[in-house]
Amino acid sequence: MNQPTWYALTGVILFSMGIHAFVIRTHLVRRILAFNIMGSGVFLLLVAIAHRIPGAAPDPVPHALVLTGIVVSVSFTAFGLVLLKKIYAKTGKTALIDPTESTSDQTN
Amino acid sequence: MMFEEWISSALVCAGAFFYLAGTLGMLRFPDIYTRLHAVTKADNLGLGLLAAGLMLRAESWPAMIKLALIWMLALVTSATACYLVANNALRAGLPPVLGRYRSGSRP
Amino acid sequence: MTALTWIFDGLLTAAMVYLAWSLLSERDLFKAVVLFIAFGLLMALAWVRLRAPDIALAEAAISAGLSGVLLLDAVGAIRSPNPVPEDTSSDSG
Amino acid sequence: MNDFYLAVSAFLLVNILVGLVRILRGPTPPDRMLMAQMFGTTGVGILLLLSEAMGLPVLRDVALLFALLGALATVSFVRRYWPVEFAEEESKE
C-alpha cells in the first residue's frame, strides 16, 4: 500500500458516493453536483494508476486524458445548468421526475 | 547560510501562528464583520510572513519577485472581496454585535 | 515516505471523503454549493500530492473560478422570487 | 528541512478542516461564503510550502492562480446570489 494506491481508493469511494446520490436524488442541481463528484473520483483513479513504476516518472497519457476530462466536465456542467434555468423558467420545477405522481401514463 | 535558515524558519512559524489566529477568530467571533476582519487581516498577514520566509530560501531573483507578487495579489483580491461582502451585509441590514460580547451568549 | 506524508495524505483524503458525503446529503442547496467549492480546492491539493501540477492548474482555474461562479448563478436564479411555487417535495430524499 | 515545511503545511490543512465547522454552522450565507475565501488564502500558503517541500517550483504558478481566482467565487456570490433587494428575507434565515 503506497501513496497512489491510497488516492485510488479515495477515488473509488468518491465514485460510489457520487453514483449513489446521482440515482436517489431528483433535484437537478444535486444531480449535477453528484455527477461532478463521480467525475472527480474517476480522475483521481486515473492519475493514481498513472504511477505504474514506483519512483519513476508517471505515464503522461492518463494525465492528458484527465486534463481533457476536466474541461469536458466543466462544459457539461455549464450546459446542464443553462438547461436547468430554462426548465425552471418554463415550468417552475427543478426536477424532471415528479415523485408525487406516477410516470406510467405519460407518453413522453 | 545558517543564519538565513533560522530567520526563514522563524518567519514561517510566525506565519503559521497568524493562520491559527485567523482560524480561532473565525470560530469565536460573534458576527460577520469581525469574522471578515479575522479572515482578511490575520490570514493575509500569515501569508505575507510565510512568503517572506520562503523568499529568503528562493533559488533566484525572479522566484523571490514571484513570491512577493503572489502576496500582493492575495492582498488585492481579499480586500476587494472583504469590501463587497461587508458593504452588502451592512446594506442588507445584518446587525453588528455592539457592546461587550460574552462568550457564553453565542448568537 | 515518512510519517508526515502519511499524515498529510490521510488528512487530505479523509477530508475529501467527508466533504463529498456532507455535500451530497445536505438539505440546504447553497450550503452544498459552498461545500463543493471547498471540495474543488482540496482536489487541487490532491493533484499536487500526486505530482500532477498541470492538472492542479486546470483544477484550480476551473473549480475555484468557473464551477463555483456557474453554480452560484444557477442557484441564485432558482431561488429568486417566482410566481410559480417552487417544488419542495423533490428536495427531501 | 523538507519535513519542517511538510509539517507546517499539515498544520495549515488542520486549520482548513477546523474552519470547515463555520461552513456547517454559519448562521447566514455570507458566513459560509467567507469560509471559501479563507480556504483560498490558506490554500495559497499550503501550495507555497509544498512547492518548497516537494521541489516543484511550478506549484508557485498554481498558488498564483489560487490567489487570483479565490475571490471570484465571493464576488459572484455577492453580485448574483445575494443582491441587496432580496436581502430582507435572506437575513432572517
Coordinates of C-alpha atoms in Angstrom, one line a residue:
Chain A
M1 CA 0.0 0.0 0.0
N2 CA 1.7 3.1 -1.2
Q3 CA 0.6 6.7 -1.7
P4 CA -1.0 6.3 -5.2
T5 CA -3.0 3.3 -4.1
W6 CA -4.3 5.3 -1.2
Y7 CA -5.6 8.0 -3.6
A8 CA -7.0 5.4 -6.0
L9 CA -9.0 4.0 -3.0
T10 CA -10.3 7.5 -2.3
G11 CA -11.3 7.9 -5.9
V12 CA -13.3 4.6 -5.8
I13 CA -15.1 5.8 -2.6
L14 CA -15.9 9.1 -4.2
F15 CA -17.3 7.4 -7.3
S16 CA -19.5 5.1 -5.3
M17 CA -20.9 8.0 -3.2
G18 CA -21.5 10.1 -6.4
I19 CA -23.3 7.4 -8.3
H20 CA -25.5 6.6 -5.2
A21 CA -26.5 10.2 -4.9
F22 CA -27.0 10.5 -8.6
V23 CA -29.5 7.7 -8.6
I24 CA -31.5 8.6 -5.5
R25 CA -31.8 12.4 -5.9
T26 CA -34.2 14.1 -8.2
H27 CA -33.3 17.7 -7.8
L28 CA -31.3 18.6 -10.9
V29 CA -28.6 20.8 -9.1
R30 CA -28.0 17.9 -6.8
R31 CA -27.7 15.5 -9.8
I32 CA -25.1 17.9 -11.4
L33 CA -23.1 18.0 -8.1
A34 CA -23.2 14.2 -7.8
F35 CA -22.1 13.9 -11.5
N36 CA -19.1 16.2 -10.7
I37 CA -18.2 14.1 -7.7
M38 CA -18.3 10.9 -9.8
G39 CA -16.1 12.5 -12.4
S40 CA -13.6 13.6 -9.7
G41 CA -13.4 10.0 -8.4
V42 CA -12.7 8.7 -11.9
F43 CA -10.0 11.3 -12.5
L44 CA -8.3 10.6 -9.2
L45 CA -8.2 6.8 -10.0
L46 CA -6.8 7.5 -13.5
V47 CA -4.0 9.8 -12.2
A48 CA -3.2 7.3 -9.4
I49 CA -2.8 4.4 -11.8
A50 CA -0.5 6.5 -13.9
H51 CA 2.2 5.8 -11.3
R52 CA 2.9 2.3 -12.5
I53 CA 6.6 2.0 -11.5
P54 CA 7.3 3.4 -8.0
G55 CA 9.8 6.2 -8.2
A56 CA 9.8 6.6 -12.0
A57 CA 8.1 9.4 -13.9
P58 CA 4.3 8.9 -14.2
D59 CA 2.7 7.9 -17.5
P60 CA 1.7 11.1 -19.4
V61 CA -1.2 9.6 -21.3
P62 CA -3.7 9.4 -18.3
H63 CA -2.6 13.0 -17.4
A64 CA -3.7 14.2 -20.8
L65 CA -6.9 12.2 -20.6
V66 CA -7.7 13.8 -17.2
L67 CA -7.0 17.3 -18.4
T68 CA -9.4 16.8 -21.3
G69 CA -11.9 15.2 -19.0
I70 CA -11.9 18.2 -16.6
V71 CA -12.5 20.7 -19.4
V72 CA -15.3 18.5 -20.8
S73 CA -16.9 18.0 -17.4
V74 CA -17.0 21.8 -16.7
S75 CA -18.5 22.5 -20.1
F76 CA -21.2 19.9 -19.5
T77 CA -21.8 21.4 -16.1
A78 CA -22.4 24.8 -17.7
F79 CA -24.7 23.3 -20.3
G80 CA -26.7 21.4 -17.7
L81 CA -27.1 24.5 -15.5
V82 CA -28.3 26.5 -18.5
L83 CA -30.9 23.8 -19.3
L84 CA -31.9 23.8 -15.7
K85 CA -32.5 27.5 -15.7
K86 CA -34.6 27.2 -18.9
I87 CA -36.7 24.4 -17.3
Y88 CA -37.2 26.4 -14.2
A89 CA -38.3 29.5 -16.2
K90 CA -40.8 27.5 -18.2
T91 CA -42.3 25.1 -15.7
G92 CA -41.2 26.3 -12.2
K93 CA -39.9 22.9 -11.3
T94 CA -36.3 21.9 -10.5
A95 CA -36.7 18.2 -11.2
L96 CA -37.6 16.2 -14.3
I97 CA -39.3 13.5 -12.4
D98 CA -42.2 14.4 -10.1
P99 CA -42.1 11.9 -7.3
T100 CA -45.7 12.5 -6.2
E101 CA -47.3 11.2 -9.4
S102 CA -46.8 8.0 -11.3
T103 CA -45.0 8.2 -14.6
S104 CA -46.7 5.2 -16.3
D105 CA -49.4 7.2 -18.1
Q106 CA -47.1 9.8 -19.6
T107 CA -46.3 9.5 -23.2
N108 CA -43.0 11.4 -23.4
Chain B
M1 CA 23.7 30.4 5.4
M2 CA 22.9 29.0 8.8
F3 CA 21.6 32.4 10.0
E4 CA 19.3 32.8 7.0
E5 CA 17.8 29.4 7.6
W6 CA 17.0 30.3 11.2
I7 CA 15.4 33.6 10.1
S8 CA 13.4 31.8 7.4
S9 CA 12.1 29.1 9.8
A10 CA 11.1 31.7 12.4
L11 CA 9.2 33.7 9.7
V12 CA 7.4 30.5 8.6
C13 CA 6.5 29.7 12.2
A14 CA 5.2 33.2 12.7
G15 CA 3.1 32.9 9.6
A16 CA 1.6 29.6 10.8
F17 CA 0.8 31.3 14.1
F18 CA -1.2 34.1 12.4
Y19 CA -3.1 31.4 10.4
L20 CA -4.0 29.8 13.7
A21 CA -5.1 33.2 15.0
G22 CA -7.3 33.7 11.9
T23 CA -8.9 30.3 12.3
L24 CA -9.6 30.9 16.0
G25 CA -11.2 34.3 15.2
M26 CA -13.3 32.6 12.5
L27 CA -14.6 30.2 15.1
R28 CA -15.0 32.5 18.1
F29 CA -16.0 35.9 16.7
P30 CA -19.7 36.8 17.0
D31 CA -20.8 38.4 13.7
I32 CA -19.9 38.7 10.1
Y33 CA -17.9 41.9 10.3
T34 CA -15.5 40.6 12.9
R35 CA -15.2 37.4 11.0
L36 CA -14.3 39.3 7.9
H37 CA -11.6 41.0 10.0
A38 CA -10.2 37.7 11.0
V39 CA -10.1 36.2 7.6
T40 CA -8.8 39.1 5.6
K41 CA -6.3 40.5 8.1
A42 CA -4.9 37.7 10.1
D43 CA -4.7 35.2 7.2
N44 CA -3.1 37.6 4.8
L45 CA -0.6 38.7 7.4
G46 CA 0.2 35.0 7.9
L47 CA 0.6 34.5 4.1
G48 CA 2.9 37.5 4.0
L49 CA 5.2 36.2 6.7
L50 CA 5.2 32.8 5.1
A51 CA 6.1 34.3 1.7
A52 CA 8.8 36.4 3.3
G53 CA 10.3 33.3 5.0
L54 CA 10.3 31.4 1.7
M55 CA 11.7 34.3 -0.2
L56 CA 14.9 34.0 1.9
R57 CA 15.4 30.5 0.6
A58 CA 14.3 31.1 -3.0
E59 CA 16.8 30.0 -5.6
S60 CA 16.8 33.1 -7.8
W61 CA 15.6 36.7 -8.0
P62 CA 12.6 36.0 -10.3
A63 CA 11.4 33.4 -7.8
M64 CA 11.6 36.0 -5.0
I65 CA 9.7 38.6 -7.0
K66 CA 7.0 36.0 -7.9
L67 CA 6.5 35.2 -4.2
A68 CA 6.1 38.9 -3.4
L69 CA 3.6 39.3 -6.3
I70 CA 1.6 36.3 -5.0
W71 CA 1.2 38.0 -1.7
M72 CA 0.3 41.4 -3.2
L73 CA -2.3 39.7 -5.5
A74 CA -3.8 37.9 -2.4
L75 CA -4.0 41.3 -0.6
V76 CA -5.7 43.0 -3.5
T77 CA -8.3 40.2 -4.1
S78 CA -9.2 39.7 -0.5
A79 CA -9.5 43.4 0.2
T80 CA -11.9 43.6 -2.8
A81 CA -13.9 40.6 -1.5
C82 CA -14.0 41.9 2.1
Y83 CA -15.3 45.3 1.0
L84 CA -18.0 43.8 -1.2
V85 CA -19.2 41.4 1.5
A86 CA -19.1 44.0 4.3
N87 CA -20.9 46.7 2.2
N88 CA -23.6 44.2 1.1
A89 CA -24.1 42.9 4.6
L90 CA -24.5 46.4 6.0
R91 CA -26.9 47.5 3.3
A92 CA -28.8 44.2 3.8
G93 CA -29.3 45.0 7.4
L94 CA -27.3 42.3 9.1
P95 CA -26.9 43.7 12.6
P96 CA -23.3 44.1 14.0
V97 CA -22.9 43.0 17.6
L98 CA -22.2 46.1 19.6
G99 CA -21.0 46.5 23.2
R100 CA -19.4 43.9 25.4
Y101 CA -19.6 40.4 23.9
R102 CA -19.7 37.5 26.3
S103 CA -18.6 34.1 25.1
G104 CA -21.4 32.4 26.7
S105 CA -24.1 34.2 24.7
R106 CA -23.4 32.8 21.3
P107 CA -25.7 34.4 18.8
Chain C
M1 CA 7.8 8.2 2.6
T2 CA 7.9 9.4 6.1
A3 CA 5.2 9.5 8.7
L4 CA 4.5 13.2 7.9
T5 CA 3.5 12.4 4.3
W6 CA 1.1 9.8 5.6
I7 CA -0.4 12.2 8.0
F8 CA -0.9 14.8 5.2
D9 CA -2.3 12.4 2.7
G10 CA -4.6 10.8 5.3
L11 CA -6.0 14.1 6.4
L12 CA -6.5 15.2 2.8
T13 CA -8.3 12.1 1.7
A14 CA -10.4 11.8 4.8
A15 CA -11.4 15.5 4.4
M16 CA -12.3 14.9 0.8
V17 CA -14.5 11.9 1.5
Y18 CA -16.2 13.6 4.4
L19 CA -16.8 16.8 2.4
A20 CA -18.2 14.8 -0.5
W21 CA -20.5 12.9 1.8
S22 CA -21.8 16.0 3.6
L23 CA -22.3 17.9 0.3
L24 CA -24.3 15.1 -1.2
S25 CA -26.5 14.6 1.9
E26 CA -27.0 18.3 2.6
R27 CA -30.6 19.7 2.6
D28 CA -29.7 23.4 2.0
L29 CA -28.7 23.9 -1.6
F30 CA -26.5 26.9 -1.1
K31 CA -24.5 25.1 1.6
A32 CA -24.0 22.2 -0.7
V33 CA -22.6 24.6 -3.4
V34 CA -20.2 26.2 -0.9
L35 CA -19.0 22.7 0.2
F36 CA -18.5 21.8 -3.5
I37 CA -16.2 24.9 -3.9
A38 CA -14.2 23.8 -0.9
F39 CA -14.1 20.2 -2.3
G40 CA -12.6 21.6 -5.5
L41 CA -9.8 23.4 -3.6
L42 CA -9.0 20.1 -1.8
M43 CA -9.0 18.3 -5.1
A44 CA -6.3 20.7 -6.4
L45 CA -4.2 19.9 -3.3
A46 CA -4.7 16.2 -4.1
W47 CA -3.4 16.7 -7.7
V48 CA -0.3 18.4 -6.2
R49 CA 0.3 15.4 -3.9
L50 CA 0.1 13.0 -6.9
R51 CA 2.8 15.1 -8.7
A52 CA 0.5 16.3 -11.4
P53 CA 0.9 20.1 -11.3
D54 CA -0.6 20.6 -14.8
I55 CA -3.9 19.1 -13.7
A56 CA -3.7 21.1 -10.5
L57 CA -3.5 24.3 -12.6
A58 CA -6.6 23.2 -14.6
E59 CA -8.5 22.2 -11.5
A60 CA -7.7 25.5 -9.7
A61 CA -8.8 27.6 -12.6
I62 CA -11.9 25.6 -13.3
S63 CA -13.2 24.5 -9.8
A64 CA -12.2 27.7 -7.9
G65 CA -13.0 30.0 -10.8
L66 CA -15.6 28.7 -13.2
S67 CA -17.6 26.0 -11.5
G68 CA -18.4 28.0 -8.3
V69 CA -19.5 31.0 -10.4
L70 CA -21.8 28.9 -12.6
L71 CA -23.3 27.0 -9.7
L72 CA -23.9 30.1 -7.6
D73 CA -25.5 31.9 -10.5
A74 CA -27.8 28.9 -11.2
V75 CA -28.8 28.5 -7.5
G76 CA -29.5 32.3 -7.3
A77 CA -31.7 32.1 -10.4
I78 CA -33.6 29.1 -9.0
R79 CA -34.2 30.7 -5.6
S80 CA -35.2 34.1 -6.8
P81 CA -38.9 35.1 -6.3
N82 CA -41.0 33.5 -8.9
P83 CA -44.8 33.4 -9.5
V84 CA -44.7 29.6 -9.9
P85 CA -44.3 28.0 -6.5
E86 CA -41.1 26.0 -6.0
D87 CA -41.4 22.3 -5.8
T88 CA -40.0 21.5 -2.4
S89 CA -41.1 17.9 -2.3
S90 CA -38.3 16.8 -4.5
D91 CA -35.8 18.2 -2.1
S92 CA -36.1 15.5 0.5
G93 CA -34.8 12.2 -0.2
Chain D
M1 CA 14.2 20.8 6.3
N2 CA 11.6 19.3 3.9
D3 CA 9.9 17.6 6.9
F4 CA 9.6 21.0 8.6
Y5 CA 7.8 22.5 5.6
L6 CA 5.6 19.4 5.3
A7 CA 4.7 19.7 9.0
V8 CA 3.7 23.3 8.7
S9 CA 1.6 22.6 5.6
A10 CA -0.1 19.7 7.5
F11 CA -0.8 22.2 10.3
L12 CA -2.4 24.6 7.8
L13 CA -4.5 21.7 6.5
V14 CA -5.7 21.1 10.0
N15 CA -6.6 24.9 10.1
I16 CA -8.7 24.4 7.0
L17 CA -10.5 21.4 8.4
V18 CA -11.3 23.2 11.7
G19 CA -12.6 26.2 9.7
L20 CA -15.0 23.8 8.0
V21 CA -17.1 24.0 11.1
R22 CA -18.0 27.5 10.1
I23 CA -19.5 26.4 6.8
L24 CA -21.6 23.8 8.5
R25 CA -22.7 26.1 11.4
G26 CA -22.5 29.6 9.9
P27 CA -25.9 31.3 10.6
T28 CA -26.0 33.4 7.4
P29 CA -25.0 32.7 3.8
P30 CA -22.1 35.3 3.8
D31 CA -20.5 33.5 6.8
R32 CA -20.4 30.3 4.7
M33 CA -19.0 32.1 1.7
L34 CA -16.4 33.7 3.8
M35 CA -15.0 30.3 4.5
A36 CA -14.4 29.7 0.8
Q37 CA -12.4 32.9 0.8
M38 CA -10.4 31.6 3.8
F39 CA -9.9 28.2 2.0
G40 CA -8.3 30.2 -0.8
T41 CA -5.9 32.1 1.3
T42 CA -4.8 29.1 3.3
G43 CA -4.5 27.0 0.1
V44 CA -2.0 29.5 -1.3
G45 CA 0.1 29.1 1.9
I46 CA -0.1 25.3 1.6
L47 CA 0.9 25.3 -2.0
L48 CA 3.9 27.6 -1.4
L49 CA 5.1 25.3 1.4
L50 CA 4.5 22.2 -0.8
S51 CA 6.4 23.7 -3.7
E52 CA 9.4 24.1 -1.3
A53 CA 9.0 20.7 0.3
M54 CA 8.4 18.6 -2.9
G55 CA 10.9 20.6 -5.0
L56 CA 8.3 21.6 -7.6
P57 CA 8.7 25.3 -8.4
V58 CA 5.8 25.1 -10.8
L59 CA 3.5 25.0 -7.8
R60 CA 4.0 28.7 -7.4
D61 CA 2.1 29.3 -10.6
V62 CA -0.8 27.2 -9.1
A63 CA -0.6 29.4 -6.0
L64 CA -0.8 32.5 -8.2
L65 CA -3.9 31.1 -9.8
F66 CA -5.5 30.3 -6.4
A67 CA -4.8 33.9 -5.2
L68 CA -6.3 35.3 -8.4
L69 CA -9.4 33.1 -8.7
G70 CA -10.2 32.6 -5.0
A71 CA -12.1 35.8 -4.7
L72 CA -14.0 35.2 -7.9
A73 CA -16.5 32.9 -6.2
T74 CA -17.1 35.6 -3.4
V75 CA -17.6 38.3 -6.0
S76 CA -20.1 36.1 -7.9
F77 CA -21.8 35.3 -4.6
V78 CA -22.3 39.0 -3.8
R79 CA -23.4 40.0 -7.3
R80 CA -25.6 37.1 -8.3
Y81 CA -26.8 35.2 -5.3
W82 CA -27.2 37.9 -2.7
P83 CA -28.2 41.2 -4.3
V84 CA -29.5 43.7 -1.8
E85 CA -33.1 43.9 -3.0
F86 CA -33.7 40.3 -1.7
A87 CA -31.8 41.0 1.4
E88 CA -34.6 41.3 3.9
E89 CA -35.9 37.7 3.6
E90 CA -32.3 36.4 3.5
S91 CA -31.2 38.0 6.8
K92 CA -34.0 36.2 8.8
E93 CA -32.7 32.8 7.8

